[in-house]
Amino acid sequence: VSKKFYDLGFNARKYGLHTFRASAATVCANAGLSPKLIEIHGRWSGDSCLQRYIDHSLEIRLMATRLMI
């Protein structure tokens, strides 16, 4: 993985496998997959642990804000 990043021009020292896990969880959540499915397939230890790593898109955060008003 590090070599591929280097080949693409990225500083591979800035990225680790943890980055990929968190990014994959974020992409899946923003695509609408259920937290339980992400938790199972990503081998997260629990939903609360998973939720700390999901960075919801601006669109999803704005939708949530509109629903709360």
PDB file of C-alpha atoms in Angstrom:
ATOM      1  CA  VAL A   1       0.000   0.000   0.000  1.00  0.00           C
ATOM      2  CA  SER A   2       2.779   2.431   0.891  1.00  0.00           C
ATOM      3  CA  LYS A   3       4.508   1.850  -2.448  1.00  0.00           C
ATOM      4  CA  LYS A   4       1.293   2.549  -4.371  1.00  0.00           C
ATOM      5  CA  PHE A   5       0.843   5.804  -2.483  1.00  0.00           C
ATOM      6  CA  TYR A   6       4.430   6.767  -3.213  1.00  0.00           C
ATOM      7  CA  ASP A   7       3.934   5.894  -6.892  1.00  0.00           C
ATOM      8  CA  LEU A   8       0.877   8.173  -6.985  1.00  0.00           C
ATOM      9  CA  GLY A   9       2.889  11.057  -5.538  1.00  0.00           C
ATOM     10  CA  PHE A  10       1.552  10.957  -1.986  1.00  0.00           C
ATOM     11  CA  ASN A  11       3.675  11.033   1.144  1.00  0.00           C
ATOM     12  CA  ALA A  12       3.085   7.453   2.290  1.00  0.00           C
ATOM     13  CA  ARG A  13       4.301   8.280   5.807  1.00  0.00           C
ATOM     14  CA  LYS A  14       1.152  10.339   6.377  1.00  0.00           C
ATOM     15  CA  TYR A  15      -1.207   7.427   5.733  1.00  0.00           C
ATOM     16  CA  GLY A  16      -1.600   4.108   7.468  1.00  0.00           C
ATOM     17  CA  LEU A  17      -4.088   1.271   7.424  1.00  0.00           C
ATOM     18  CA  HIS A  18      -6.095   3.093  10.078  1.00  0.00           C
ATOM     19  CA  THR A  19      -6.667   5.912   7.582  1.00  0.00           C
ATOM     20  CA  PHE A  20      -8.124   3.428   5.114  1.00  0.00           C
ATOM     21  CA  ARG A  21     -10.445   1.897   7.703  1.00  0.00           C
ATOM     22  CA  ALA A  22     -11.787   5.290   8.765  1.00  0.00           C
ATOM     23  CA  SER A  23     -12.137   6.452   5.160  1.00  0.00           C
ATOM     24  CA  ALA A  24     -13.936   3.270   4.135  1.00  0.00           C
ATOM     25  CA  ALA A  25     -16.360   3.635   7.058  1.00  0.00           C
ATOM     26  CA  THR A  26     -17.044   7.252   6.056  1.00  0.00           C
ATOM     27  CA  VAL A  27     -17.625   6.404   2.390  1.00  0.00           C
ATOM     28  CA  CYS A  28     -19.966   3.549   3.290  1.00  0.00           C
ATOM     29  CA  ALA A  29     -21.936   5.654   5.791  1.00  0.00           C
ATOM     30  CA  ASN A  30     -22.310   8.532   3.331  1.00  0.00           C
ATOM     31  CA  ALA A  31     -23.488   6.031   0.697  1.00  0.00           C
ATOM     32  CA  GLY A  32     -26.301   4.981   3.033  1.00  0.00           C
ATOM     33  CA  LEU A  33     -25.074   1.625   4.327  1.00  0.00           C
ATOM     34  CA  SER A  34     -26.367   0.737   7.759  1.00  0.00           C
ATOM     35  CA  PRO A  35     -23.982   1.220  10.676  1.00  0.00           C
ATOM     36  CA  LYS A  36     -24.444  -2.451  11.619  1.00  0.00           C
ATOM     37  CA  LEU A  37     -23.336  -3.610   8.162  1.00  0.00           C
ATOM     38  CA  ILE A  38     -20.292  -1.305   8.241  1.00  0.00           C
ATOM     39  CA  GLU A  39     -19.462  -2.528  11.741  1.00  0.00           C
ATOM     40  CA  ILE A  40     -19.623  -6.192  10.719  1.00  0.00           C
ATOM     41  CA  HIS A  41     -17.692  -5.902   7.467  1.00  0.00           C
ATOM     42  CA  GLY A  42     -15.120  -3.484   8.861  1.00  0.00           C
ATOM     43  CA  ARG A  43     -14.684  -5.594  11.983  1.00  0.00           C
ATOM     44  CA  TRP A  44     -15.336  -2.618  14.231  1.00  0.00           C
ATOM     45  CA  SER A  45     -15.770  -3.550  17.893  1.00  0.00           C
ATOM     46  CA  GLY A  46     -19.033  -1.674  18.246  1.00  0.00           C
ATOM     47  CA  ASP A  47     -21.255   1.055  16.873  1.00  0.00           C
ATOM     48  CA  SER A  48     -19.994   3.709  19.309  1.00  0.00           C
ATOM     49  CA  CYS A  49     -16.407   3.034  18.232  1.00  0.00           C
ATOM     50  CA  LEU A  50     -17.387   3.172  14.566  1.00  0.00           C
ATOM     51  CA  GLN A  51     -19.315   6.437  14.926  1.00  0.00           C
ATOM     52  CA  ARG A  52     -16.205   8.278  16.152  1.00  0.00           C
ATOM     53  CA  TYR A  53     -14.510   7.617  12.817  1.00  0.00           C
ATOM     54  CA  ILE A  54     -17.324   8.503  10.429  1.00  0.00           C
ATOM     55  CA  ASP A  55     -17.050  11.986   8.956  1.00  0.00           C
ATOM     56  CA  HIS A  56     -20.495  12.643   7.529  1.00  0.00           C
ATOM     57  CA  SER A  57     -20.637  14.712   4.363  1.00  0.00           C
ATOM     58  CA  LEU A  58     -21.786  18.320   4.487  1.00  0.00           C
ATOM     59  CA  GLU A  59     -24.933  17.332   2.613  1.00  0.00           C
ATOM     60  CA  ILE A  60     -25.865  14.761   5.274  1.00  0.00           C
ATOM     61  CA  ARG A  61     -25.098  17.163   8.137  1.00  0.00           C
ATOM     62  CA  LEU A  62     -27.258  19.879   6.536  1.00  0.00           C
ATOM     63  CA  MET A  63     -30.081  17.384   6.009  1.00  0.00           C
ATOM     64  CA  ALA A  64     -29.913  16.413   9.693  1.00  0.00           C
ATOM     65  CA  THR A  65     -29.986  20.093  10.685  1.00  0.00           C
ATOM     66  CA  ARG A  66     -33.048  20.736   8.518  1.00  0.00           C
ATOM     67  CA  LEU A  67     -34.833  17.756  10.062  1.00  0.00           C
ATOM     68  CA  MET A  68     -34.115  19.037  13.573  1.00  0.00           C
ATOM     69  CA  ILE A  69     -35.528  22.512  13.009  1.00  0.00           C
TER      70      ILE A  69
END
